[in-house]
Structure formats: structure tokens, C-alpha cells
Amino acid sequence: MSIISEQSAAEFVKGSGAFMIADRRVAELYPECLSERSFIVDSGEELKSFAKVETFIKWLADNGCNRGSEIVALGGGTVGDMAGFAAAIYMRGVKFHNIPTTLLSMVDSAIGGKTAVNVGSIKNLVGAFHQPTNVIIDIAFLKSITDNDFLSGFGEIIKTAAIADQSLFNMLLNERDRVLRREIGDIITRVCNIKADTVRRDPYDNGIRVILNAGH
Ligand code: GLY
């Protein structure tokens, strides 16, 4: 898995021919990031259902998605979880790229290959480990997230610094102003690398990866 932060989401998608699933709100705000073949959805826990996966899979088949095709998720955690699961099971698995658009999904759910749907009221009951080939971190998306969503993602950053990187933790304490201005590209990269390193050591969550659940 590669974390790409030097290329914009629009550049990554342009001409890729990928089959995209995109959050409706993101699609409206950032039409330049859509693929020519995009399936638009409303994000949220309701998206993570077998019924929604089936609808998406039928759309993939109707539009000629085959074993050599690639699926791209554009959205927050629920879009990435559902799209990753569909990519894991479509024709027994096709390549998947994730473009997270919320801070929380950039620093947590987009990295690590955990995909899932909910069954009834049980979250993430059915899923698969299916690593994204690329995770594209484009901090331009941070301009349009609410303060609440920013803080929610920032909580995950503080947690990761607290469990794994004392110098990052000190930086967060000392550089409050630029954090409030959302100038945190370098911080996001550090946190993504910590998560990716942890996942590389324990991809199937049988050991050290449990430290990432601190605070969950
Ligand atoms: N969110 C924790 C993990 O990916 O393992």
C-alpha cells in the first residue's frame, strides 16, 4: 500500500478509467474529482449494508467492471468501508484505491485494509481485510469539513501521537495556532505513517495493531 500525498485527488483520478463510488456531498463540492464512471451515494452507516453493496455490484457489472478493473472510493469512512468490501468480493477481489475526504478517514479508516458492512444493529459484523493499493491524501478536502468533523479527526491524531510519537505530541501542544488554521499536512503524513507501519507489522489484527484501538 502506498500513501500518496504529493498528487491531488483530481490528478489521481483523471484518465484512470476507474469505477468510482463517491459521496454525494463531495461529488457536488468537488466535481473535478469524479471519474467518468461514478456511482453516487449518501454516506452514513445506512450505506454499509448488504443491500447497498448489491446495488453497487450490479452497477459495476452493468458498466463492464472486470477482474482487471480498479475501484476508487471518494468520501469518508462509511464510503471507504463499503467500497473496500465490494472490491474485496467483486469477482473474488479487484484493486481498490481510497481517497478519504474527512480528517478521521485520512488518519484512520482509509489505512489498513479493514472493510465491512453492518448487519442489523451490529456494526462491522461482516467484512474482509482488503488492502487499498493507494491511499490518496489530499488536504484540500479539509477546507470544507465542519469544525466538529475536524475535531473528531484531530482526536484520532492526538491519540496516535500519545501512543506512538512523543515528539509529535509535543508539537501538537506547541503549535495550536496552525492546527486551528488546519495547516496540518505534515502532521497527517506522520500519523498515516505510524498507522501504516503498525498495520504492516500486524495486517490481520492479531497482535500489536490492537494499540490503534486505544480510545475507540
Ligand atoms: N482503527 C483501528 C485499526 O485499523 O486497526
mmCIF file with all atom_site columns, C-alpha atoms and ligand atoms in Angstrom:
data_model
loop_
_atom_site.group_PDB
_atom_site.id
_atom_site.type_symbol
_atom_site.label_atom_id
_atom_site.label_alt_id
_atom_site.label_comp_id
_atom_site.label_asym_id
_atom_site.label_entity_id
_atom_site.label_seq_id
_atom_site.pdbx_PDB_ins_code
_atom_site.Cartn_x
_atom_site.Cartn_y
_atom_site.Cartn_z
_atom_site.occupancy
_atom_site.B_iso_or_equiv
_atom_site.pdbx_formal_charge
_atom_site.auth_seq_id
_atom_site.auth_comp_id
_atom_site.auth_asym_id
_atom_site.auth_atom_id
_atom_site.pdbx_PDB_model_num
ATOM   1   C CA . MET A 1 1   ? 0.000   0.000   0.000   1.00 0.00 ? 1   MET A CA 1
ATOM   2   C CA . SER A 1 2   ? 1.251   3.484   -0.871  1.00 0.00 ? 2   SER A CA 1
ATOM   3   C CA . ILE A 1 3   ? 0.218   6.719   0.744   1.00 0.00 ? 3   ILE A CA 1
ATOM   4   C CA . ILE A 1 4   ? 0.197   9.418   -1.930  1.00 0.00 ? 4   ILE A CA 1
ATOM   5   C CA . SER A 1 5   ? 0.200   12.987  -0.689  1.00 0.00 ? 5   SER A CA 1
ATOM   6   C CA . GLU A 1 6   ? 2.045   14.795  -3.490  1.00 0.00 ? 6   GLU A CA 1
ATOM   7   C CA . GLN A 1 7   ? -0.742  14.415  -6.025  1.00 0.00 ? 7   GLN A CA 1
ATOM   8   C CA . SER A 1 8   ? -4.231  15.922  -5.862  1.00 0.00 ? 8   SER A CA 1
ATOM   9   C CA . ALA A 1 9   ? -7.259  13.648  -5.884  1.00 0.00 ? 9   ALA A CA 1
ATOM   10  C CA . ALA A 1 10  ? -8.340  15.115  -9.228  1.00 0.00 ? 10  ALA A CA 1
ATOM   11  C CA . GLU A 1 11  ? -4.924  14.346  -10.781 1.00 0.00 ? 11  GLU A CA 1
ATOM   12  C CA . PHE A 1 12  ? -5.025  10.780  -9.469  1.00 0.00 ? 12  PHE A CA 1
ATOM   13  C CA . VAL A 1 13  ? -8.487  10.112  -10.876 1.00 0.00 ? 13  VAL A CA 1
ATOM   14  C CA . LYS A 1 14  ? -8.097  11.886  -14.225 1.00 0.00 ? 14  LYS A CA 1
ATOM   15  C CA . GLY A 1 15  ? -7.906  9.423   -17.090 1.00 0.00 ? 15  GLY A CA 1
ATOM   16  C CA . SER A 1 16  ? -7.676  6.440   -14.722 1.00 0.00 ? 16  SER A CA 1
ATOM   17  C CA . GLY A 1 17  ? -10.791 4.760   -16.109 1.00 0.00 ? 17  GLY A CA 1
ATOM   18  C CA . ALA A 1 18  ? -11.577 3.650   -12.571 1.00 0.00 ? 18  ALA A CA 1
ATOM   19  C CA . PHE A 1 19  ? -15.008 2.734   -11.273 1.00 0.00 ? 19  PHE A CA 1
ATOM   20  C CA . MET A 1 20  ? -15.719 5.252   -8.563  1.00 0.00 ? 20  MET A CA 1
ATOM   21  C CA . ILE A 1 21  ? -18.136 5.307   -5.680  1.00 0.00 ? 21  ILE A CA 1
ATOM   22  C CA . ALA A 1 22  ? -18.488 8.844   -4.363  1.00 0.00 ? 22  ALA A CA 1
ATOM   23  C CA . ASP A 1 23  ? -20.205 10.616  -1.505  1.00 0.00 ? 23  ASP A CA 1
ATOM   24  C CA . ARG A 1 24  ? -22.943 12.867  -2.919  1.00 0.00 ? 24  ARG A CA 1
ATOM   25  C CA . ARG A 1 25  ? -21.838 15.929  -0.953  1.00 0.00 ? 25  ARG A CA 1
ATOM   26  C CA . VAL A 1 26  ? -18.208 15.512  -2.020  1.00 0.00 ? 26  VAL A CA 1
ATOM   27  C CA . ALA A 1 27  ? -19.317 14.970  -5.621  1.00 0.00 ? 27  ALA A CA 1
ATOM   28  C CA . GLU A 1 28  ? -21.224 18.257  -5.546  1.00 0.00 ? 28  GLU A CA 1
ATOM   29  C CA . LEU A 1 29  ? -18.377 20.217  -3.982  1.00 0.00 ? 29  LEU A CA 1
ATOM   30  C CA . TYR A 1 30  ? -15.534 18.641  -5.973  1.00 0.00 ? 30  TYR A CA 1
ATOM   31  C CA . PRO A 1 31  ? -16.886 17.527  -9.381  1.00 0.00 ? 31  PRO A CA 1
ATOM   32  C CA . GLU A 1 32  ? -13.329 17.648  -10.782 1.00 0.00 ? 32  GLU A CA 1
ATOM   33  C CA . CYS A 1 33  ? -12.510 14.611  -8.602  1.00 0.00 ? 33  CYS A CA 1
ATOM   34  C CA . LEU A 1 34  ? -15.153 12.362  -10.140 1.00 0.00 ? 34  LEU A CA 1
ATOM   35  C CA . SER A 1 35  ? -14.313 9.605   -12.560 1.00 0.00 ? 35  SER A CA 1
ATOM   36  C CA . GLU A 1 36  ? -16.242 9.363   -15.842 1.00 0.00 ? 36  GLU A CA 1
ATOM   37  C CA . ARG A 1 37  ? -17.852 6.302   -14.250 1.00 0.00 ? 37  ARG A CA 1
ATOM   38  C CA . SER A 1 38  ? -19.102 7.339   -10.848 1.00 0.00 ? 38  SER A CA 1
ATOM   39  C CA . PHE A 1 39  ? -21.749 5.838   -8.620  1.00 0.00 ? 39  PHE A CA 1
ATOM   40  C CA . ILE A 1 40  ? -23.064 8.499   -6.227  1.00 0.00 ? 40  ILE A CA 1
ATOM   41  C CA . VAL A 1 41  ? -24.220 7.553   -2.733  1.00 0.00 ? 41  VAL A CA 1
ATOM   42  C CA . ASP A 1 42  ? -25.345 9.135   0.502   1.00 0.00 ? 42  ASP A CA 1
ATOM   43  C CA . SER A 1 43  ? -22.758 8.460   3.177   1.00 0.00 ? 43  SER A CA 1
ATOM   44  C CA . GLY A 1 44  ? -23.582 7.205   6.655   1.00 0.00 ? 44  GLY A CA 1
ATOM   45  C CA . GLU A 1 45  ? -23.947 3.893   8.466   1.00 0.00 ? 45  GLU A CA 1
ATOM   46  C CA . GLU A 1 46  ? -27.010 3.015   6.314   1.00 0.00 ? 46  GLU A CA 1
ATOM   47  C CA . LEU A 1 47  ? -24.642 2.761   3.340   1.00 0.00 ? 47  LEU A CA 1
ATOM   48  C CA . LYS A 1 48  ? -22.842 -0.158  4.978   1.00 0.00 ? 48  LYS A CA 1
ATOM   49  C CA . SER A 1 49  ? -25.459 -2.799  4.183   1.00 0.00 ? 49  SER A CA 1
ATOM   50  C CA . PHE A 1 50  ? -25.594 -5.913  2.018   1.00 0.00 ? 50  PHE A CA 1
ATOM   51  C CA . ALA A 1 51  ? -28.433 -4.330  0.038   1.00 0.00 ? 51  ALA A CA 1
ATOM   52  C CA . LYS A 1 52  ? -26.348 -1.254  -0.847  1.00 0.00 ? 52  LYS A CA 1
ATOM   53  C CA . VAL A 1 53  ? -23.338 -3.418  -1.706  1.00 0.00 ? 53  VAL A CA 1
ATOM   54  C CA . GLU A 1 54  ? -25.532 -5.498  -4.030  1.00 0.00 ? 54  GLU A CA 1
ATOM   55  C CA . THR A 1 55  ? -26.836 -2.391  -5.793  1.00 0.00 ? 55  THR A CA 1
ATOM   56  C CA . PHE A 1 56  ? -23.269 -1.130  -6.278  1.00 0.00 ? 56  PHE A CA 1
ATOM   57  C CA . ILE A 1 57  ? -22.065 -4.519  -7.502  1.00 0.00 ? 57  ILE A CA 1
ATOM   58  C CA . LYS A 1 58  ? -24.889 -4.704  -10.058 1.00 0.00 ? 58  LYS A CA 1
ATOM   59  C CA . TRP A 1 59  ? -23.874 -1.240  -11.280 1.00 0.00 ? 59  TRP A CA 1
ATOM   60  C CA . LEU A 1 60  ? -20.253 -2.408  -11.599 1.00 0.00 ? 60  LEU A CA 1
ATOM   61  C CA . ALA A 1 61  ? -21.297 -5.452  -13.637 1.00 0.00 ? 61  ALA A CA 1
ATOM   62  C CA . ASP A 1 62  ? -23.696 -3.445  -15.842 1.00 0.00 ? 62  ASP A CA 1
ATOM   63  C CA . ASN A 1 63  ? -20.892 -0.998  -16.600 1.00 0.00 ? 63  ASN A CA 1
ATOM   64  C CA . GLY A 1 64  ? -18.306 -3.583  -17.556 1.00 0.00 ? 64  GLY A CA 1
ATOM   65  C CA . CYS A 1 65  ? -16.159 -3.764  -14.423 1.00 0.00 ? 65  CYS A CA 1
ATOM   66  C CA . ASN A 1 66  ? -13.950 -6.849  -14.759 1.00 0.00 ? 66  ASN A CA 1
ATOM   67  C CA . ARG A 1 67  ? -11.134 -8.524  -12.840 1.00 0.00 ? 67  ARG A CA 1
ATOM   68  C CA . GLY A 1 68  ? -8.584  -6.084  -14.214 1.00 0.00 ? 68  GLY A CA 1
ATOM   69  C CA . SER A 1 69  ? -10.632 -3.009  -13.285 1.00 0.00 ? 69  SER A CA 1
ATOM   70  C CA . GLU A 1 70  ? -9.994  -0.744  -10.330 1.00 0.00 ? 70  GLU A CA 1
ATOM   71  C CA . ILE A 1 71  ? -12.448 0.668   -7.798  1.00 0.00 ? 71  ILE A CA 1
ATOM   72  C CA . VAL A 1 72  ? -11.919 4.066   -6.172  1.00 0.00 ? 72  VAL A CA 1
ATOM   73  C CA . ALA A 1 73  ? -13.739 5.330   -3.078  1.00 0.00 ? 73  ALA A CA 1
ATOM   74  C CA . LEU A 1 74  ? -14.183 9.097   -2.705  1.00 0.00 ? 74  LEU A CA 1
ATOM   75  C CA . GLY A 1 75  ? -15.615 10.018  0.662   1.00 0.00 ? 75  GLY A CA 1
ATOM   76  C CA . GLY A 1 76  ? -15.339 9.434   4.382   1.00 0.00 ? 76  GLY A CA 1
ATOM   77  C CA . GLY A 1 77  ? -15.144 6.259   6.426   1.00 0.00 ? 77  GLY A CA 1
ATOM   78  C CA . THR A 1 78  ? -18.503 4.739   5.571   1.00 0.00 ? 78  THR A CA 1
ATOM   79  C CA . VAL A 1 79  ? -17.926 5.116   1.821   1.00 0.00 ? 79  VAL A CA 1
ATOM   80  C CA . GLY A 1 80  ? -14.437 3.611   2.125   1.00 0.00 ? 80  GLY A CA 1
ATOM   81  C CA . ASP A 1 81  ? -15.605 0.693   4.292   1.00 0.00 ? 81  ASP A CA 1
ATOM   82  C CA . MET A 1 82  ? -18.435 -0.229  1.932   1.00 0.00 ? 82  MET A CA 1
ATOM   83  C CA . ALA A 1 83  ? -16.429 0.283   -1.259  1.00 0.00 ? 83  ALA A CA 1
ATOM   84  C CA . GLY A 1 84  ? -13.492 -1.698  0.117   1.00 0.00 ? 84  GLY A CA 1
ATOM   85  C CA . PHE A 1 85  ? -15.819 -4.572  0.973   1.00 0.00 ? 85  PHE A CA 1
ATOM   86  C CA . ALA A 1 86  ? -17.354 -4.509  -2.504  1.00 0.00 ? 86  ALA A CA 1
ATOM   87  C CA . ALA A 1 87  ? -13.837 -4.500  -4.009  1.00 0.00 ? 87  ALA A CA 1
ATOM   88  C CA . ALA A 1 88  ? -12.859 -7.443  -1.782  1.00 0.00 ? 88  ALA A CA 1
ATOM   89  C CA . ILE A 1 89  ? -15.718 -9.644  -3.006  1.00 0.00 ? 89  ILE A CA 1
ATOM   90  C CA . TYR A 1 90  ? -16.378 -8.462  -6.581  1.00 0.00 ? 90  TYR A CA 1
ATOM   91  C CA . MET A 1 91  ? -15.077 -11.252 -8.829  1.00 0.00 ? 91  MET A CA 1
ATOM   92  C CA . ARG A 1 92  ? -13.197 -12.507 -5.743  1.00 0.00 ? 92  ARG A CA 1
ATOM   93  C CA . GLY A 1 93  ? -11.302 -9.268  -5.393  1.00 0.00 ? 93  GLY A CA 1
ATOM   94  C CA . VAL A 1 94  ? -10.292 -6.311  -7.548  1.00 0.00 ? 94  VAL A CA 1
ATOM   95  C CA . LYS A 1 95  ? -7.829  -3.476  -6.974  1.00 0.00 ? 95  LYS A CA 1
ATOM   96  C CA . PHE A 1 96  ? -9.037  -0.729  -4.678  1.00 0.00 ? 96  PHE A CA 1
ATOM   97  C CA . HIS A 1 97  ? -7.860  2.854   -4.115  1.00 0.00 ? 97  HIS A CA 1
ATOM   98  C CA . ASN A 1 98  ? -9.144  5.069   -1.347  1.00 0.00 ? 98  ASN A CA 1
ATOM   99  C CA . ILE A 1 99  ? -9.464  8.857   -1.435  1.00 0.00 ? 99  ILE A CA 1
ATOM   100 C CA . PRO A 1 100 ? -10.546 9.819   2.075   1.00 0.00 ? 100 PRO A CA 1
ATOM   101 C CA . THR A 1 101 ? -12.229 13.210  2.335   1.00 0.00 ? 101 THR A CA 1
ATOM   102 C CA . THR A 1 102 ? -12.669 13.562  6.101   1.00 0.00 ? 102 THR A CA 1
ATOM   103 C CA . LEU A 1 103 ? -9.827  14.009  8.557   1.00 0.00 ? 103 LEU A CA 1
ATOM   104 C CA . LEU A 1 104 ? -10.842 10.911  10.512  1.00 0.00 ? 104 LEU A CA 1
ATOM   105 C CA . SER A 1 105 ? -10.822 8.707   7.443   1.00 0.00 ? 105 SER A CA 1
ATOM   106 C CA . MET A 1 106 ? -7.472  10.165  6.290   1.00 0.00 ? 106 MET A CA 1
ATOM   107 C CA . VAL A 1 107 ? -5.706  9.256   9.521   1.00 0.00 ? 107 VAL A CA 1
ATOM   108 C CA . ASP A 1 108 ? -7.559  6.079   10.415  1.00 0.00 ? 108 ASP A CA 1
ATOM   109 C CA . SER A 1 109 ? -10.084 4.089   8.398   1.00 0.00 ? 109 SER A CA 1
ATOM   110 C CA . ALA A 1 110 ? -8.607  4.597   4.918   1.00 0.00 ? 110 ALA A CA 1
ATOM   111 C CA . ILE A 1 111 ? -5.361  2.954   6.010   1.00 0.00 ? 111 ILE A CA 1
ATOM   112 C CA . GLY A 1 112 ? -5.132  -0.674  6.981   1.00 0.00 ? 112 GLY A CA 1
ATOM   113 C CA . GLY A 1 113 ? -7.482  -2.625  4.754   1.00 0.00 ? 113 GLY A CA 1
ATOM   114 C CA . LYS A 1 114 ? -10.359 -3.111  7.176   1.00 0.00 ? 114 LYS A CA 1
ATOM   115 C CA . THR A 1 115 ? -13.581 -3.198  5.155   1.00 0.00 ? 115 THR A CA 1
ATOM   116 C CA . ALA A 1 116 ? -17.037 -4.076  6.430   1.00 0.00 ? 116 ALA A CA 1
ATOM   117 C CA . VAL A 1 117 ? -20.791 -3.778  6.369   1.00 0.00 ? 117 VAL A CA 1
ATOM   118 C CA . ASN A 1 118 ? -23.213 -3.711  9.282   1.00 0.00 ? 118 ASN A CA 1
ATOM   119 C CA . VAL A 1 119 ? -25.821 -6.391  9.858   1.00 0.00 ? 119 VAL A CA 1
ATOM   120 C CA . GLY A 1 120 ? -28.892 -5.230  11.748  1.00 0.00 ? 120 GLY A CA 1
ATOM   121 C CA . SER A 1 121 ? -27.663 -3.103  14.587  1.00 0.00 ? 121 SER A CA 1
ATOM   122 C CA . ILE A 1 122 ? -24.246 -4.786  14.733  1.00 0.00 ? 122 ILE A CA 1
ATOM   123 C CA . LYS A 1 123 ? -21.538 -2.595  13.237  1.00 0.00 ? 123 LYS A CA 1
ATOM   124 C CA . ASN A 1 124 ? -18.872 -4.173  11.042  1.00 0.00 ? 124 ASN A CA 1
ATOM   125 C CA . LEU A 1 125 ? -20.196 -7.695  11.613  1.00 0.00 ? 125 LEU A CA 1
ATOM   126 C CA . VAL A 1 126 ? -19.214 -8.875  8.127   1.00 0.00 ? 126 VAL A CA 1
ATOM   127 C CA . GLY A 1 127 ? -16.099 -7.766  6.330   1.00 0.00 ? 127 GLY A CA 1
ATOM   128 C CA . ALA A 1 128 ? -12.720 -8.603  4.914   1.00 0.00 ? 128 ALA A CA 1
ATOM   129 C CA . PHE A 1 129 ? -9.153  -7.419  5.021   1.00 0.00 ? 129 PHE A CA 1
ATOM   130 C CA . HIS A 1 130 ? -8.534  -5.928  1.588   1.00 0.00 ? 130 HIS A CA 1
ATOM   131 C CA . GLN A 1 131 ? -5.612  -3.525  1.437   1.00 0.00 ? 131 GLN A CA 1
ATOM   132 C CA . PRO A 1 132 ? -6.001  -0.464  -0.776  1.00 0.00 ? 132 PRO A CA 1
ATOM   133 C CA . THR A 1 133 ? -3.290  -0.222  -3.411  1.00 0.00 ? 133 THR A CA 1
ATOM   134 C CA . ASN A 1 134 ? -3.115  3.537   -2.885  1.00 0.00 ? 134 ASN A CA 1
ATOM   135 C CA . VAL A 1 135 ? -4.487  5.952   -0.312  1.00 0.00 ? 135 VAL A CA 1
ATOM   136 C CA . ILE A 1 136 ? -4.521  9.480   -1.701  1.00 0.00 ? 136 ILE A CA 1
ATOM   137 C CA . ILE A 1 137 ? -4.292  12.156  0.978   1.00 0.00 ? 137 ILE A CA 1
ATOM   138 C CA . ASP A 1 138 ? -5.459  15.475  -0.475  1.00 0.00 ? 138 ASP A CA 1
ATOM   139 C CA . ILE A 1 139 ? -5.715  18.018  2.316   1.00 0.00 ? 139 ILE A CA 1
ATOM   140 C CA . ALA A 1 140 ? -7.697  20.396  0.087   1.00 0.00 ? 140 ALA A CA 1
ATOM   141 C CA . PHE A 1 141 ? -10.769 18.461  1.279   1.00 0.00 ? 141 PHE A CA 1
ATOM   142 C CA . LEU A 1 142 ? -10.200 19.724  4.810   1.00 0.00 ? 142 LEU A CA 1
ATOM   143 C CA . LYS A 1 143 ? -11.385 23.199  3.776   1.00 0.00 ? 143 LYS A CA 1
ATOM   144 C CA . SER A 1 144 ? -14.973 22.020  3.565   1.00 0.00 ? 144 SER A CA 1
ATOM   145 C CA . ILE A 1 145 ? -15.360 19.821  6.647   1.00 0.00 ? 145 ILE A CA 1
ATOM   146 C CA . THR A 1 146 ? -17.212 21.133  9.697   1.00 0.00 ? 146 THR A CA 1
ATOM   147 C CA . ASP A 1 147 ? -15.399 22.107  12.910  1.00 0.00 ? 147 ASP A CA 1
ATOM   148 C CA . ASN A 1 148 ? -16.980 19.079  14.542  1.00 0.00 ? 148 ASN A CA 1
ATOM   149 C CA . ASP A 1 149 ? -15.626 16.709  11.898  1.00 0.00 ? 149 ASP A CA 1
ATOM   150 C CA . PHE A 1 150 ? -12.222 18.374  12.089  1.00 0.00 ? 150 PHE A CA 1
ATOM   151 C CA . LEU A 1 151 ? -12.116 17.893  15.861  1.00 0.00 ? 151 LEU A CA 1
ATOM   152 C CA . SER A 1 152 ? -13.293 14.315  15.544  1.00 0.00 ? 152 SER A CA 1
ATOM   153 C CA . GLY A 1 153 ? -10.381 13.539  13.235  1.00 0.00 ? 153 GLY A CA 1
ATOM   154 C CA . PHE A 1 154 ? -7.986  15.564  15.325  1.00 0.00 ? 154 PHE A CA 1
ATOM   155 C CA . GLY A 1 155 ? -8.860  13.437  18.352  1.00 0.00 ? 155 GLY A CA 1
ATOM   156 C CA . GLU A 1 156 ? -7.501  10.453  16.434  1.00 0.00 ? 156 GLU A CA 1
ATOM   157 C CA . ILE A 1 157 ? -4.312  12.389  15.673  1.00 0.00 ? 157 ILE A CA 1
ATOM   158 C CA . ILE A 1 158 ? -3.806  13.200  19.362  1.00 0.00 ? 158 ILE A CA 1
ATOM   159 C CA . LYS A 1 159 ? -4.434  9.562   20.252  1.00 0.00 ? 159 LYS A CA 1
ATOM   160 C CA . THR A 1 160 ? -1.887  8.298   17.715  1.00 0.00 ? 160 THR A CA 1
ATOM   161 C CA . ALA A 1 161 ? 0.711   10.793  18.932  1.00 0.00 ? 161 ALA A CA 1
ATOM   162 C CA . ALA A 1 162 ? 0.018   9.780   22.534  1.00 0.00 ? 162 ALA A CA 1
ATOM   163 C CA . ILE A 1 163 ? 0.541   6.072   21.888  1.00 0.00 ? 163 ILE A CA 1
ATOM   164 C CA . ALA A 1 164 ? 3.430   6.239   19.438  1.00 0.00 ? 164 ALA A CA 1
ATOM   165 C CA . ASP A 1 165 ? 5.194   9.583   18.966  1.00 0.00 ? 165 ASP A CA 1
ATOM   166 C CA . GLN A 1 166 ? 6.129   11.783  21.925  1.00 0.00 ? 166 GLN A CA 1
ATOM   167 C CA . SER A 1 167 ? 7.722   14.474  19.733  1.00 0.00 ? 167 SER A CA 1
ATOM   168 C CA . LEU A 1 168 ? 4.570   14.741  17.632  1.00 0.00 ? 168 LEU A CA 1
ATOM   169 C CA . PHE A 1 169 ? 2.528   15.006  20.820  1.00 0.00 ? 169 PHE A CA 1
ATOM   170 C CA . ASN A 1 170 ? 4.720   17.899  21.999  1.00 0.00 ? 170 ASN A CA 1
ATOM   171 C CA . MET A 1 171 ? 4.385   19.551  18.596  1.00 0.00 ? 171 MET A CA 1
ATOM   172 C CA . LEU A 1 172 ? 0.595   19.393  18.854  1.00 0.00 ? 172 LEU A CA 1
ATOM   173 C CA . LEU A 1 173 ? 0.764   21.133  22.226  1.00 0.00 ? 173 LEU A CA 1
ATOM   174 C CA . ASN A 1 174 ? 3.071   23.871  20.939  1.00 0.00 ? 174 ASN A CA 1
ATOM   175 C CA . GLU A 1 175 ? 1.624   24.598  17.502  1.00 0.00 ? 175 GLU A CA 1
ATOM   176 C CA . ARG A 1 176 ? -2.004  25.160  18.332  1.00 0.00 ? 176 ARG A CA 1
ATOM   177 C CA . ASP A 1 177 ? -2.483  28.164  16.032  1.00 0.00 ? 177 ASP A CA 1
ATOM   178 C CA . ARG A 1 178 ? -1.568  26.452  12.808  1.00 0.00 ? 178 ARG A CA 1
ATOM   179 C CA . VAL A 1 179 ? -3.649  23.439  13.839  1.00 0.00 ? 179 VAL A CA 1
ATOM   180 C CA . LEU A 1 180 ? -6.648  25.739  14.176  1.00 0.00 ? 180 LEU A CA 1
ATOM   181 C CA . ARG A 1 181 ? -5.837  27.078  10.686  1.00 0.00 ? 181 ARG A CA 1
ATOM   182 C CA . ARG A 1 182 ? -5.942  23.430  9.513   1.00 0.00 ? 182 ARG A CA 1
ATOM   183 C CA . GLU A 1 183 ? -2.360  23.620  8.196   1.00 0.00 ? 183 GLU A CA 1
ATOM   184 C CA . ILE A 1 184 ? -1.612  20.065  9.187   1.00 0.00 ? 184 ILE A CA 1
ATOM   185 C CA . GLY A 1 185 ? -0.420  18.265  6.051   1.00 0.00 ? 185 GLY A CA 1
ATOM   186 C CA . ASP A 1 186 ? 2.868   17.222  7.687   1.00 0.00 ? 186 ASP A CA 1
ATOM   187 C CA . ILE A 1 187 ? 1.072   16.058  10.839  1.00 0.00 ? 187 ILE A CA 1
ATOM   188 C CA . ILE A 1 188 ? -1.359  13.941  8.809   1.00 0.00 ? 188 ILE A CA 1
ATOM   189 C CA . THR A 1 189 ? 1.571   12.348  6.948   1.00 0.00 ? 189 THR A CA 1
ATOM   190 C CA . ARG A 1 190 ? 3.266   11.432  10.243  1.00 0.00 ? 190 ARG A CA 1
ATOM   191 C CA . VAL A 1 191 ? 0.104   9.897   11.656  1.00 0.00 ? 191 VAL A CA 1
ATOM   192 C CA . CYS A 1 192 ? -0.632  7.977   8.446   1.00 0.00 ? 192 CYS A CA 1
ATOM   193 C CA . ASN A 1 193 ? 2.900   6.572   8.506   1.00 0.00 ? 193 ASN A CA 1
ATOM   194 C CA . ILE A 1 194 ? 2.529   5.443   12.125  1.00 0.00 ? 194 ILE A CA 1
ATOM   195 C CA . LYS A 1 195 ? -0.703  3.678   11.261  1.00 0.00 ? 195 LYS A CA 1
ATOM   196 C CA . ALA A 1 196 ? 0.715   2.136   8.069   1.00 0.00 ? 196 ALA A CA 1
ATOM   197 C CA . ASP A 1 197 ? 3.812   0.865   9.928   1.00 0.00 ? 197 ASP A CA 1
ATOM   198 C CA . THR A 1 198 ? 1.649   -0.699  12.623  1.00 0.00 ? 198 THR A CA 1
ATOM   199 C CA . VAL A 1 199 ? -0.548  -2.367  10.014  1.00 0.00 ? 199 VAL A CA 1
ATOM   200 C CA . ARG A 1 200 ? 2.486   -3.703  8.128   1.00 0.00 ? 200 ARG A CA 1
ATOM   201 C CA . ARG A 1 201 ? 3.628   -5.378  11.359  1.00 0.00 ? 201 ARG A CA 1
ATOM   202 C CA . ASP A 1 202 ? 0.208   -6.900  12.035  1.00 0.00 ? 202 ASP A CA 1
ATOM   203 C CA . PRO A 1 203 ? -2.041  -6.705  8.963   1.00 0.00 ? 203 PRO A CA 1
ATOM   204 C CA . TYR A 1 204 ? -4.706  -9.092  10.287  1.00 0.00 ? 204 TYR A CA 1
ATOM   205 C CA . ASP A 1 205 ? -5.059  -7.503  13.706  1.00 0.00 ? 205 ASP A CA 1
ATOM   206 C CA . ASN A 1 206 ? -3.809  -10.374 15.817  1.00 0.00 ? 206 ASN A CA 1
ATOM   207 C CA . GLY A 1 207 ? -1.256  -8.515  17.942  1.00 0.00 ? 207 GLY A CA 1
ATOM   208 C CA . ILE A 1 208 ? 0.384   -5.085  18.050  1.00 0.00 ? 208 ILE A CA 1
ATOM   209 C CA . ARG A 1 209 ? -2.311  -3.492  15.906  1.00 0.00 ? 209 ARG A CA 1
ATOM   210 C CA . VAL A 1 210 ? -4.590  -3.512  18.946  1.00 0.00 ? 210 VAL A CA 1
ATOM   211 C CA . ILE A 1 211 ? -2.780  -0.389  20.192  1.00 0.00 ? 211 ILE A CA 1
ATOM   212 C CA . LEU A 1 212 ? -4.616  1.548   17.483  1.00 0.00 ? 212 LEU A CA 1
ATOM   213 C CA . ASN A 1 213 ? -7.858  0.821   19.294  1.00 0.00 ? 213 ASN A CA 1
ATOM   214 C CA . ALA A 1 214 ? -6.794  2.926   22.275  1.00 0.00 ? 214 ALA A CA 1
ATOM   215 C CA . GLY A 1 215 ? -9.679  5.256   22.930  1.00 0.00 ? 215 GLY A CA 1
ATOM   216 C CA . HIS A 1 216 ? -12.073 3.584   20.500  1.00 0.00 ? 216 HIS A CA 1
HETATM 217 N N1 . GLY B 2 .   ? -8.908  1.508   13.519  1.00 0.00 ? 1   GLY B N1 1
HETATM 218 C C1 . GLY B 2 .   ? -8.036  0.533   14.032  1.00 0.00 ? 1   GLY B C1 1
HETATM 219 C C2 . GLY B 2 .   ? -7.436  -0.362  13.007  1.00 0.00 ? 1   GLY B C2 1
HETATM 220 O O1 . GLY B 2 .   ? -7.493  -0.073  11.829  1.00 0.00 ? 1   GLY B O1 1
HETATM 221 O O2 . GLY B 2 .   ? -6.898  -1.368  13.345  1.00 0.00 ? 1   GLY B O2 1
#
